[in-house]
PDB file of C-alpha atoms in Angstrom:
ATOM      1  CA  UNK S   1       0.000   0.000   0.000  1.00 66.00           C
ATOM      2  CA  UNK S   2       1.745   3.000  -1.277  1.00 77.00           C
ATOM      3  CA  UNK S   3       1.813   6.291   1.103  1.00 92.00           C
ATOM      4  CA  UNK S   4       1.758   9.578   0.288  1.00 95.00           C
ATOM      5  CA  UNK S   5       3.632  10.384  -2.470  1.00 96.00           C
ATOM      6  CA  UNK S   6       5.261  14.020  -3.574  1.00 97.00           C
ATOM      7  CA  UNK S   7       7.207  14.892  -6.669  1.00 97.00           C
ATOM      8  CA  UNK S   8       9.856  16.678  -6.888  1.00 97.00           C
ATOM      9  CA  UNK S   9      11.665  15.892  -4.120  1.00 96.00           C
ATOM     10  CA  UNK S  10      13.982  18.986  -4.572  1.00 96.00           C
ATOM     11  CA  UNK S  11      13.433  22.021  -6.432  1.00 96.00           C
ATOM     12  CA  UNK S  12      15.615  25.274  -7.068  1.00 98.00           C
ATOM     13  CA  UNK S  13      13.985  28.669  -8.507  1.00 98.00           C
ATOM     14  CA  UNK S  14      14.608  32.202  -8.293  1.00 98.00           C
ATOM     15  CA  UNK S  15      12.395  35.082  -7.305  1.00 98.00           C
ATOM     16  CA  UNK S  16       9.879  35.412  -9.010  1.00 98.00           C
ATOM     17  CA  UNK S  17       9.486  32.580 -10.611  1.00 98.00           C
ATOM     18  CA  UNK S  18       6.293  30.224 -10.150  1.00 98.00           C
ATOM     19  CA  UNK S  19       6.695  26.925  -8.787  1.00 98.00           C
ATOM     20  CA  UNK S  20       4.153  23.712  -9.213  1.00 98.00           C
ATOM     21  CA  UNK S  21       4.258  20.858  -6.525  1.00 98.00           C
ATOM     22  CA  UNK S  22       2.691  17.453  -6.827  1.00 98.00           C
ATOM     23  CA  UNK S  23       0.936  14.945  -4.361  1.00 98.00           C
ATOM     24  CA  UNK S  24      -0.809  11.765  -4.711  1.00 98.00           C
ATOM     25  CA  UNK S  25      -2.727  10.346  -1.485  1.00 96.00           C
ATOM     26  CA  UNK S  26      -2.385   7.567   0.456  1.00 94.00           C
ATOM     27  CA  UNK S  27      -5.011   4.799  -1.083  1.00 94.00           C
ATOM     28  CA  UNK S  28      -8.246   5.258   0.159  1.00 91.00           C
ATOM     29  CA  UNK S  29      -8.196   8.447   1.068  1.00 93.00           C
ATOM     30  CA  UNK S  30     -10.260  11.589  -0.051  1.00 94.00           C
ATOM     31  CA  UNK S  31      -8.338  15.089   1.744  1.00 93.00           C
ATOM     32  CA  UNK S  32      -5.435  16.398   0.672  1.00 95.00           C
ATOM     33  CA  UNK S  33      -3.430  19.347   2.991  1.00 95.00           C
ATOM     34  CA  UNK S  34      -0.500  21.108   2.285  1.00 97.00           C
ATOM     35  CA  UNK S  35       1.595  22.604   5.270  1.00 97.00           C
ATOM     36  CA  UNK S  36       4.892  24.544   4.838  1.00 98.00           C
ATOM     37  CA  UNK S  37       8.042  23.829   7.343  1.00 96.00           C
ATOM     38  CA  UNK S  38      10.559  26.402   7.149  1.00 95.00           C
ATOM     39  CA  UNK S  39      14.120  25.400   8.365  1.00 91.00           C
ATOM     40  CA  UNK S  40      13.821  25.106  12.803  1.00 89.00           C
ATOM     41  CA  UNK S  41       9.836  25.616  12.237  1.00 92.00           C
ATOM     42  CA  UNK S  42       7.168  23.034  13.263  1.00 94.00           C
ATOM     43  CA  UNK S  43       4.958  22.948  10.073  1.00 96.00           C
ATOM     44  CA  UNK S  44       2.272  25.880   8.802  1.00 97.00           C
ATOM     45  CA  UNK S  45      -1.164  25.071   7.381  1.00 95.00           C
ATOM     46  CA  UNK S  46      -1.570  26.351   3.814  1.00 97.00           C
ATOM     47  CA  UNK S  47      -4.976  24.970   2.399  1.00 95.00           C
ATOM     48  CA  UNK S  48      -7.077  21.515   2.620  1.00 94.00           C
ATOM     49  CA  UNK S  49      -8.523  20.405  -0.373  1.00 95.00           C
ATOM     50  CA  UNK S  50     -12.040  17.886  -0.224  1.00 92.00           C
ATOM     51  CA  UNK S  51     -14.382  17.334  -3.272  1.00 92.00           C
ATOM     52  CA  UNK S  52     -11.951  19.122  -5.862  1.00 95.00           C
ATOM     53  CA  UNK S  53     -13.039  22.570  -3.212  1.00 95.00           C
ATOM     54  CA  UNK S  54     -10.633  24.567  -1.069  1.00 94.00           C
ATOM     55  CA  UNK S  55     -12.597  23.721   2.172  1.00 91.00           C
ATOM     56  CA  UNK S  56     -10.070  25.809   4.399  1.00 91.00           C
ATOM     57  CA  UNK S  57      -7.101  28.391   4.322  1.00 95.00           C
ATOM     58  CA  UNK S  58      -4.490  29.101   6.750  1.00 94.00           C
ATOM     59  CA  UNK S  59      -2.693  32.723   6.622  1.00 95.00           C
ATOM     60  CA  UNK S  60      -1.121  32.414   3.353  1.00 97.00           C
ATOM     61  CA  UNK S  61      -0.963  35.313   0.234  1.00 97.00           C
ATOM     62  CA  UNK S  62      -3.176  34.308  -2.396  1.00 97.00           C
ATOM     63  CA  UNK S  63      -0.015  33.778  -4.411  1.00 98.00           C
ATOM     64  CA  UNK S  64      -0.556  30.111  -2.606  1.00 98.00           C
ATOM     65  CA  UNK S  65      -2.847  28.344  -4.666  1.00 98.00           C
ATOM     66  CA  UNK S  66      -4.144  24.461  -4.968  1.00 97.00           C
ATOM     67  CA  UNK S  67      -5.996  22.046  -7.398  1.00 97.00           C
ATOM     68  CA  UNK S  68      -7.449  19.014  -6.760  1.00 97.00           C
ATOM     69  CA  UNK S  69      -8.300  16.160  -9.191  1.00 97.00           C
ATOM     70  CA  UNK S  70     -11.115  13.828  -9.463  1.00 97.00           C
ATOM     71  CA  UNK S  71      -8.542  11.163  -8.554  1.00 96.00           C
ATOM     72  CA  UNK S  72      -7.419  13.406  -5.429  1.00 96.00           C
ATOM     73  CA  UNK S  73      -4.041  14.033  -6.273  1.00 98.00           C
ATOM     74  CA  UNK S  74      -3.114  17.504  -5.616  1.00 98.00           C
ATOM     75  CA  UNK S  75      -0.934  20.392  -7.148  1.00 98.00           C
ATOM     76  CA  UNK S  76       0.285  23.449  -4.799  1.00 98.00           C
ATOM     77  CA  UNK S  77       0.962  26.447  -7.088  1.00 98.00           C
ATOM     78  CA  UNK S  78       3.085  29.572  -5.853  1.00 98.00           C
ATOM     79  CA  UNK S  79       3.561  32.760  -7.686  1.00 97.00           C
ATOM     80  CA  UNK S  80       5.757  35.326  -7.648  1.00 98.00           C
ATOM     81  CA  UNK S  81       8.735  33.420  -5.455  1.00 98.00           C
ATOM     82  CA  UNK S  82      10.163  35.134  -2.513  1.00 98.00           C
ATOM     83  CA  UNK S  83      13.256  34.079  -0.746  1.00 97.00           C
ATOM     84  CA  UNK S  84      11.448  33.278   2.334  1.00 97.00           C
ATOM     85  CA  UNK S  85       9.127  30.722   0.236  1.00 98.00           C
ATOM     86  CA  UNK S  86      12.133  28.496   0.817  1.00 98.00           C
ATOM     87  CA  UNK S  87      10.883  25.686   3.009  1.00 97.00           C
ATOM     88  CA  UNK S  88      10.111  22.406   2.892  1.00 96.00           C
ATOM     89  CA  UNK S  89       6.356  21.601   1.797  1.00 97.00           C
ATOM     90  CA  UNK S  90       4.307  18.473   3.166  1.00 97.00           C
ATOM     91  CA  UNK S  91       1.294  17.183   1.795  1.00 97.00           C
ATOM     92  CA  UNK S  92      -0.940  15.490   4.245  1.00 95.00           C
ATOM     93  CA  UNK S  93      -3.614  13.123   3.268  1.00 94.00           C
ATOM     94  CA  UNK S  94      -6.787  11.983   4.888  1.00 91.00           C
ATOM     95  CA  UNK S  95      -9.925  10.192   5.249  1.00 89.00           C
ATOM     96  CA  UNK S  96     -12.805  12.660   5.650  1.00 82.00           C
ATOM     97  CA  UNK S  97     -15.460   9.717   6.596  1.00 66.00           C
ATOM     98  CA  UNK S  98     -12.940   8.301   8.543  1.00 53.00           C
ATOM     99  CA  UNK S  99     -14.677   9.733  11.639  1.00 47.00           C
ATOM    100  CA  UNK S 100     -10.908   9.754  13.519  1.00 46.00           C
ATOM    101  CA  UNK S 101      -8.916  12.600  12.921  1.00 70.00           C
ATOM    102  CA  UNK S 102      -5.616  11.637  11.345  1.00 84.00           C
ATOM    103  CA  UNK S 103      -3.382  12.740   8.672  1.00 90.00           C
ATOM    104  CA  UNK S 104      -0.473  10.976   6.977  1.00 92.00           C
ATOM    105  CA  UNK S 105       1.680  13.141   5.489  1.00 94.00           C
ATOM    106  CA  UNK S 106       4.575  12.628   2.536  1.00 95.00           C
ATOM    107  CA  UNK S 107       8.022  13.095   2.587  1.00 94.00           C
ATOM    108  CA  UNK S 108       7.976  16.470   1.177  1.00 96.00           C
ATOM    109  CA  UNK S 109       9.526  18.737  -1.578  1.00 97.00           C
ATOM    110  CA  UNK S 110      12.244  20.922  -0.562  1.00 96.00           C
ATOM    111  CA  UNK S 111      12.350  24.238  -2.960  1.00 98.00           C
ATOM    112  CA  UNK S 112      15.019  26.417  -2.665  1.00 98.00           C
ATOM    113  CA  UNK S 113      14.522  30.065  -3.551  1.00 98.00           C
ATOM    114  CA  UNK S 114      17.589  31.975  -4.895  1.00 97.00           C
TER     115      UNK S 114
ATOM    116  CA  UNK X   1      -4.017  33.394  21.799  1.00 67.00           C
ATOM    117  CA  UNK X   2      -4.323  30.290  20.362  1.00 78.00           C
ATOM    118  CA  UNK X   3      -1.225  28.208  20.488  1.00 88.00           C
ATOM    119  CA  UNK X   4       0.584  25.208  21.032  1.00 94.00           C
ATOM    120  CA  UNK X   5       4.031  25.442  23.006  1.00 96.00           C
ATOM    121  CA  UNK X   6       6.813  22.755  23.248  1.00 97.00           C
ATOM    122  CA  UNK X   7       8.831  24.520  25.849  1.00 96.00           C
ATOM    123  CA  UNK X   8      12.220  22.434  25.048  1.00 96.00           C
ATOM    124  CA  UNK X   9      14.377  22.960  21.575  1.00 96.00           C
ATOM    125  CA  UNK X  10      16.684  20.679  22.598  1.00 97.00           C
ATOM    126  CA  UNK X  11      17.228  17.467  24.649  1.00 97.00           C
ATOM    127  CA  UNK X  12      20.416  15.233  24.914  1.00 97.00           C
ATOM    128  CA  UNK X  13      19.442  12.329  26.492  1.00 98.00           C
ATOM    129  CA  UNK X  14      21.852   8.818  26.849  1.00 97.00           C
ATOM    130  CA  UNK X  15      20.986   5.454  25.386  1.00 97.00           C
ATOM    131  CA  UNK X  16      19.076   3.072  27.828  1.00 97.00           C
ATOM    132  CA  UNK X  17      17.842   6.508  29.239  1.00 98.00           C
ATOM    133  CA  UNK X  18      14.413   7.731  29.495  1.00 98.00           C
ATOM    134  CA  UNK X  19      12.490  10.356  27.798  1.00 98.00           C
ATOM    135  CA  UNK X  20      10.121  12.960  28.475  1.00 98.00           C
ATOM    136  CA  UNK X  21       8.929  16.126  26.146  1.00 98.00           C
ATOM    137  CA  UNK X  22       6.495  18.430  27.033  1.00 98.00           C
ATOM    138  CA  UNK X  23       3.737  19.822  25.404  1.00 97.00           C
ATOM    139  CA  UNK X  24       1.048  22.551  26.583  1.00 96.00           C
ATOM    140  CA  UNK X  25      -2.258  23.768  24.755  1.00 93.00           C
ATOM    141  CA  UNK X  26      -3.970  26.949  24.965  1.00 90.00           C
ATOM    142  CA  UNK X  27      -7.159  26.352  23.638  1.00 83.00           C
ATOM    143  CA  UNK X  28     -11.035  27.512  23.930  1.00 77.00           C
ATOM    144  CA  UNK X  29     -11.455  23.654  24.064  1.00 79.00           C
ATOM    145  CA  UNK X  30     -10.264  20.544  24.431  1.00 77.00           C
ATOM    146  CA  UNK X  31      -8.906  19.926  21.174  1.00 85.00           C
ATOM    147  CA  UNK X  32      -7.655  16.521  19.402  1.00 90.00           C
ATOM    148  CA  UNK X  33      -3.940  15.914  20.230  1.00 93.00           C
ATOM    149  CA  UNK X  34      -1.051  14.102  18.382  1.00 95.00           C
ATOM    150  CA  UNK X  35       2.357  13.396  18.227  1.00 97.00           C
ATOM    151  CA  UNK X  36       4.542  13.318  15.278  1.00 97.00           C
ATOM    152  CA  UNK X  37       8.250  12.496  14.551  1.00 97.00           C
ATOM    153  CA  UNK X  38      10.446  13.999  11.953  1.00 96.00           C
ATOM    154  CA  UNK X  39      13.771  11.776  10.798  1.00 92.00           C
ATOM    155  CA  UNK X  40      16.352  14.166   9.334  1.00 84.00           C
ATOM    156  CA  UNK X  41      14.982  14.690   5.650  1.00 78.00           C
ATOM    157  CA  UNK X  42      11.617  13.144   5.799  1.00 82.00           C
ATOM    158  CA  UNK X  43       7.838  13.721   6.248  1.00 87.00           C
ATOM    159  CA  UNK X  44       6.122  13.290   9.644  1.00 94.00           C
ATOM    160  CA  UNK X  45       5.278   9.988  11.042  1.00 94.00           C
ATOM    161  CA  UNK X  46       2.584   9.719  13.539  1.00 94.00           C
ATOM    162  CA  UNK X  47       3.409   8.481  17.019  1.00 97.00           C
ATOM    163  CA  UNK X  48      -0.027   8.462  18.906  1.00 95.00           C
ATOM    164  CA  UNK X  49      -2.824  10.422  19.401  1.00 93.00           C
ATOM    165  CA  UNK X  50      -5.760  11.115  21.715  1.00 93.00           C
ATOM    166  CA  UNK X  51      -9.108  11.622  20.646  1.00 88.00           C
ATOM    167  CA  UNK X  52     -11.320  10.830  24.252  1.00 86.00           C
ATOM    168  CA  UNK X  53     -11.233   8.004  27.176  1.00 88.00           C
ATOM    169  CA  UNK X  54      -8.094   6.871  28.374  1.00 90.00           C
ATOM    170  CA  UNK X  55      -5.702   9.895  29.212  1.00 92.00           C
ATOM    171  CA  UNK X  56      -2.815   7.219  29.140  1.00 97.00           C
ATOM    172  CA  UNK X  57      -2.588   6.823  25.235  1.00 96.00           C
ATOM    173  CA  UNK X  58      -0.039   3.730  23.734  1.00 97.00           C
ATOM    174  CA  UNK X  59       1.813   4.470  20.363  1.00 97.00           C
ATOM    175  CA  UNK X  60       4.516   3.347  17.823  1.00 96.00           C
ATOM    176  CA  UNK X  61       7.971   2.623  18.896  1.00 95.00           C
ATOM    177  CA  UNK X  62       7.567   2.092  22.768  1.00 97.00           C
ATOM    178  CA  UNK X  63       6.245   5.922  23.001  1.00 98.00           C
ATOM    179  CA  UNK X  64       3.588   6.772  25.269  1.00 98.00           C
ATOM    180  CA  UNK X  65       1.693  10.087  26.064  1.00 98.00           C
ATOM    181  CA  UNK X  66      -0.459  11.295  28.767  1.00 97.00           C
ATOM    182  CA  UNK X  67      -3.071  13.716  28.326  1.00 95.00           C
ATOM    183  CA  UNK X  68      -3.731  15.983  31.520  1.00 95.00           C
ATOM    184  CA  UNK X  69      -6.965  18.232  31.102  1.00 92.00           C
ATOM    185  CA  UNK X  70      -6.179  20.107  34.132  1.00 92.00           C
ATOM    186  CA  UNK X  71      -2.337  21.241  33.216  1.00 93.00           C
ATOM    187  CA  UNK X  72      -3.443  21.577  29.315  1.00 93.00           C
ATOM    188  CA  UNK X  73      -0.579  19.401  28.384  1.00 95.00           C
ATOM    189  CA  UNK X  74       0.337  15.926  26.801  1.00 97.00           C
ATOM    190  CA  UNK X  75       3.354  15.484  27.292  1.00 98.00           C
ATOM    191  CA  UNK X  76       5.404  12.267  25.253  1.00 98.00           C
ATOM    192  CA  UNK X  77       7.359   9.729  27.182  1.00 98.00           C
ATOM    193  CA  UNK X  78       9.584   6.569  26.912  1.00 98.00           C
ATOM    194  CA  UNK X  79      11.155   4.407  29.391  1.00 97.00           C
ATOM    195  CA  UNK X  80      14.506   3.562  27.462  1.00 97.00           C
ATOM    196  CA  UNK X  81      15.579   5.433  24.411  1.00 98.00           C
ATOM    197  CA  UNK X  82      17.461   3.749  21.709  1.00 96.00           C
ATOM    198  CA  UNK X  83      19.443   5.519  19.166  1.00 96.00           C
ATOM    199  CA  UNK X  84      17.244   5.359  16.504  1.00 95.00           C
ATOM    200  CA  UNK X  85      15.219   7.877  18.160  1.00 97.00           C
ATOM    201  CA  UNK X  86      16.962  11.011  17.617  1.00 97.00           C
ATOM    202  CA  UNK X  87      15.127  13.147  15.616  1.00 97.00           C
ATOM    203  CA  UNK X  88      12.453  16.108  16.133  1.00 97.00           C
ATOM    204  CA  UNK X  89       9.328  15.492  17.663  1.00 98.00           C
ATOM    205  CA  UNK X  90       6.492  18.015  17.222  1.00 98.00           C
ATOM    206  CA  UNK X  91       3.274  18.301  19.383  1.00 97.00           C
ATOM    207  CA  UNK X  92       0.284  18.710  17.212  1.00 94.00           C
ATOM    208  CA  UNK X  93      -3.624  19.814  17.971  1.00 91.00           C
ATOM    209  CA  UNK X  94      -6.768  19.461  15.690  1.00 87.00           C
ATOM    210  CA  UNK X  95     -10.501  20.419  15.967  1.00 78.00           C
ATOM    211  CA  UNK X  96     -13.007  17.912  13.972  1.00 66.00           C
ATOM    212  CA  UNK X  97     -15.868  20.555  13.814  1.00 69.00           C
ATOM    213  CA  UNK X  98     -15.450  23.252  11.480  1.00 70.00           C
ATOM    214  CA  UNK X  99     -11.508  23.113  11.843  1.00 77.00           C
ATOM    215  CA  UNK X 100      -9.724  20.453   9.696  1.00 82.00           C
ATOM    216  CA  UNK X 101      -5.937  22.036  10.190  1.00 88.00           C
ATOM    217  CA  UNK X 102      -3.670  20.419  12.514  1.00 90.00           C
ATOM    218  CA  UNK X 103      -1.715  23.337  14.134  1.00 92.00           C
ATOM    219  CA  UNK X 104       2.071  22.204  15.641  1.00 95.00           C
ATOM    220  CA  UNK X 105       4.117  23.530  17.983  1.00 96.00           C
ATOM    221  CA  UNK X 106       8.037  24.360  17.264  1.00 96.00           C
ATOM    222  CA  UNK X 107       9.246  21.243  17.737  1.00 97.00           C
ATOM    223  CA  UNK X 108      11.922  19.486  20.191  1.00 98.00           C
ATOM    224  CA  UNK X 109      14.747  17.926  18.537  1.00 97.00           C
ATOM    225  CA  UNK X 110      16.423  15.459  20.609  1.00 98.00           C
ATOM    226  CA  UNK X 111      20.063  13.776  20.438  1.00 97.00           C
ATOM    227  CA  UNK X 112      20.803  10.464  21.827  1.00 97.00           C
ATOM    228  CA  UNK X 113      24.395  10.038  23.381  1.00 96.00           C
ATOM    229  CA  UNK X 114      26.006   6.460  23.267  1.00 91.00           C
TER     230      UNK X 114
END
């Protein structure tokens, strides 16, 4: 049973570029999340995804952006790169029927901002 | 204000030694409460969490947590750390209602010493 899956695993841009991330959820489940650890940080919420919606938003610029599919596979989008975009970005998946409250999150893609 | 507060960066503990990191809440309610554990260059793994019932919660890798309503903390222990467990450890709270982010504290890295 494959986890959570995220592509690329490391990515370098510059400022002011725009930046696409990939995720593909553990089997079975429905919820995506995306969270963004910056270097000594415990991890931020960005955005959940359910039902191809944005169902909820943490305190991110609207330069954060997010797609679901029908399959639930998930894209992050960020425009406009800033040096302090450079983090480490986990995708969480989930089980919104599940009834227990429990994410299980990828390995992340580290993007370096120059 | 909201928050979640791991009051220890860093802990050096020995081998064979035991372990205990704290965690405190400061929430309108009692909120769902897990523990995750970061290896250097990976995702978050899931040690335990509590949901309701037993404040005395059982988890992966010989960890254990107690949840204390009165103190607002759940704190993470075990009895006799091997080196395999240095890494961070971050505290984490959700709401099911309304509220699907989990929100983490900074984290507590800890270093095992032979």
């Amino acid at each position: 049973d494959a986890g959570v899956t995220q592509s690329p695993t490391h990515l370098i841009k510059t400022r002011g570029q725009q930046v696409t991330l990939r995720c593909s959820p553990k089997s079975g489940h429905d919820t995506v999340s995306w969270y963004q650890q910056a270097l000594g940080q415990g991890p931020q919420f960005i955005f959940q995804y359910y039902e191809e919606e944005e169902r909820q938003r943490g305190n991110f610029p609207d330069r954060f952006s997010g797609h679901q599919f029908p399959n639930y596979s998930s894209e992050l989008n960020v425009n406009a790169l800033l040096l302090g975009d450079s983090a480490l970005y986990l995708c969480a998946s989930s089980f919104n029927g599940g009834g227990a409250y429990e994410q299980f999150f990828g390995p992340g893609t580290r993007l370096t901002v120059l | 204000a909201q928050s979640v507060t791991q009051p220890d960066i860093h802990i050096t503990v020995s081998e064979g030694a035991s372990l205990e990191l704290r965690c405190n809440y400061s929430y309108g309610a009692t909120p769902y409460l897990f523990w995750y554990v970061q290896s250097p260059g990976q995702g978050l793994q899931l040690l335990l969490k509590y949901f309701s019932g037993d404040t005395l919660v059982q988890g992966i890798k010989g960890f254990e947590a107690e949840f204390k309503r009165s103190q607002s903390s759940f704190n993470l222990r075990k009895p006799s750390v091997h080196w395999s467990d240095a890494a961070e450890y971050f505290c984490a709270v959700g709401f099911l209602v309304n509220d699907y982010k989990l929100s983490f504290g900074a984290g507590t890295t800890v270093t095992v010493r032979a």
